[in-house]
Tab-separated table of C-alpha atoms in Angstrom:
chain	number	residue	atom	x	y	z
A	5	MET	CA	27.665	-22.061	-11.772
A	6	LEU	CA	26.929	-18.872	-9.824
A	7	ASP	CA	25.862	-15.783	-11.770
A	8	MET	CA	28.524	-13.639	-9.983
A	9	ARG	CA	26.735	-10.322	-10.544
A	10	PRO	CA	29.060	-7.320	-10.750
A	11	GLY	CA	27.447	-4.934	-8.265
A	12	CYS	CA	25.310	-4.420	-5.174
A	13	GLU	CA	21.559	-4.288	-5.817
A	14	CYS	CA	21.155	-1.552	-3.194
A	15	CYS	CA	24.017	0.883	-3.745
A	16	ASP	CA	25.552	-0.337	-7.048
A	17	VAL	CA	29.081	-0.527	-5.623
A	18	ASP	CA	31.330	-2.767	-7.753
A	19	LEU	CA	31.732	-6.352	-6.517
A	20	PRO	CA	34.494	-8.060	-8.511
A	21	ALA	CA	34.072	-11.821	-8.797
A	22	ASP	CA	37.668	-12.410	-7.743
A	23	ALA	CA	37.432	-10.395	-4.507
A	24	PRO	CA	35.675	-10.949	-1.184
A	25	GLY	CA	32.929	-8.626	0.044
A	26	ALA	CA	29.817	-9.812	-1.807
A	27	PHE	CA	26.841	-11.497	-0.142
A	28	ILE	CA	24.125	-13.537	-1.875
A	29	CYS	CA	20.858	-15.328	-1.120
A	30	SER	CA	19.790	-18.656	-2.619
A	31	PHE	CA	18.396	-16.782	-5.664
A	32	GLU	CA	21.784	-15.077	-6.211
A	33	CYS	CA	20.525	-11.602	-5.305
A	34	THR	CA	23.795	-9.780	-4.629
A	35	PHE	CA	24.717	-7.162	-2.041
A	36	CYS	CA	27.877	-5.536	-0.716
A	37	GLU	CA	29.087	-6.206	2.815
A	38	SER	CA	27.964	-2.783	4.032
A	39	CYS	CA	24.365	-3.147	2.799
A	40	ALA	CA	24.065	-6.856	3.686
A	41	GLY	CA	25.247	-6.437	7.256
A	42	GLY	CA	23.897	-2.938	7.801
A	43	ARG	CA	20.493	-1.904	6.528
A	44	LEU	CA	19.502	-5.437	5.452
A	45	GLY	CA	20.548	-7.184	8.665
A	46	GLY	CA	21.634	-10.302	6.746
A	47	ILE	CA	18.195	-10.823	5.141
A	48	CYS	CA	17.504	-10.547	1.407
A	49	PRO	CA	14.893	-7.819	0.790
A	50	ASN	CA	13.640	-9.688	-2.293
A	51	CYS	CA	12.922	-13.170	-0.939
A	52	GLY	CA	13.418	-12.940	2.826
A	53	GLY	CA	16.188	-15.551	2.772
A	54	GLY	CA	19.497	-15.286	4.547
A	55	LEU	CA	22.515	-13.629	2.970
A	56	VAL	CA	25.834	-15.483	3.000
A	57	ALA	CA	29.303	-14.621	1.746
A	58	ARG	CA	29.604	-15.246	-1.990
A	59	PRO	CA	32.565	-17.454	-2.879
A	60	VAL	CA	35.483	-15.820	-4.669
A	61	ARG	CA	36.126	-17.000	-8.229
A	62	PRO	CA	39.885	-17.362	-8.792
A	63	THR	CA	41.209	-14.690	-11.147
A	64	ALA	CA	42.876	-17.351	-13.310
A	65	LEU	CA	39.471	-18.912	-14.075
A	66	LEU	CA	37.644	-15.711	-15.057
A	67	GLY	CA	38.874	-15.975	-18.646
A	68	ARG	CA	37.198	-19.362	-19.146
A	69	HIS	CA	34.334	-18.744	-16.737
A	70	PRO	CA	33.613	-14.998	-16.745
A	71	ALA	CA	31.412	-13.280	-14.232
A	72	SER	CA	28.111	-11.748	-15.305
A	73	THR	CA	28.104	-8.203	-16.678
A	74	ARG	CA	24.362	-7.734	-16.001
A	75	ARG	CA	23.824	-5.206	-13.229
A	76	VAL	CA	20.679	-5.434	-11.101
A	77	VAL	CA	20.030	-2.225	-9.161
A	78	LYS	CA	16.891	-1.154	-7.364
A	79	ALA	CA	16.082	2.403	-8.468
A	80	GLU	CA	14.357	3.046	-5.129
A	81	GLY	CA	17.177	1.442	-3.125
A	82	CYS	CA	16.647	-1.460	-0.774
A	83	GLN	CA	13.748	-1.400	1.607
A	84	VAL	CA	13.790	-3.657	4.627
A	85	GLY	CA	10.626	-5.508	5.597
């Protein structure tokens, strides 16, 4: 099951698990649409892998299968390359 992290690693904007707008790599690094498509150009700054849209977890299932509450944020922001 995906970790469904609650915020963007670059800008810390909230990314609810039951809403679109989050992008992940194969290691589940998580970014908002603005950072993923903008400064990151669709490439994860951590592993170099591609970023794809994270699936939305239906709201009705969050009670039984909650999203993570652990925020991962880069203090220095995201650096490309």
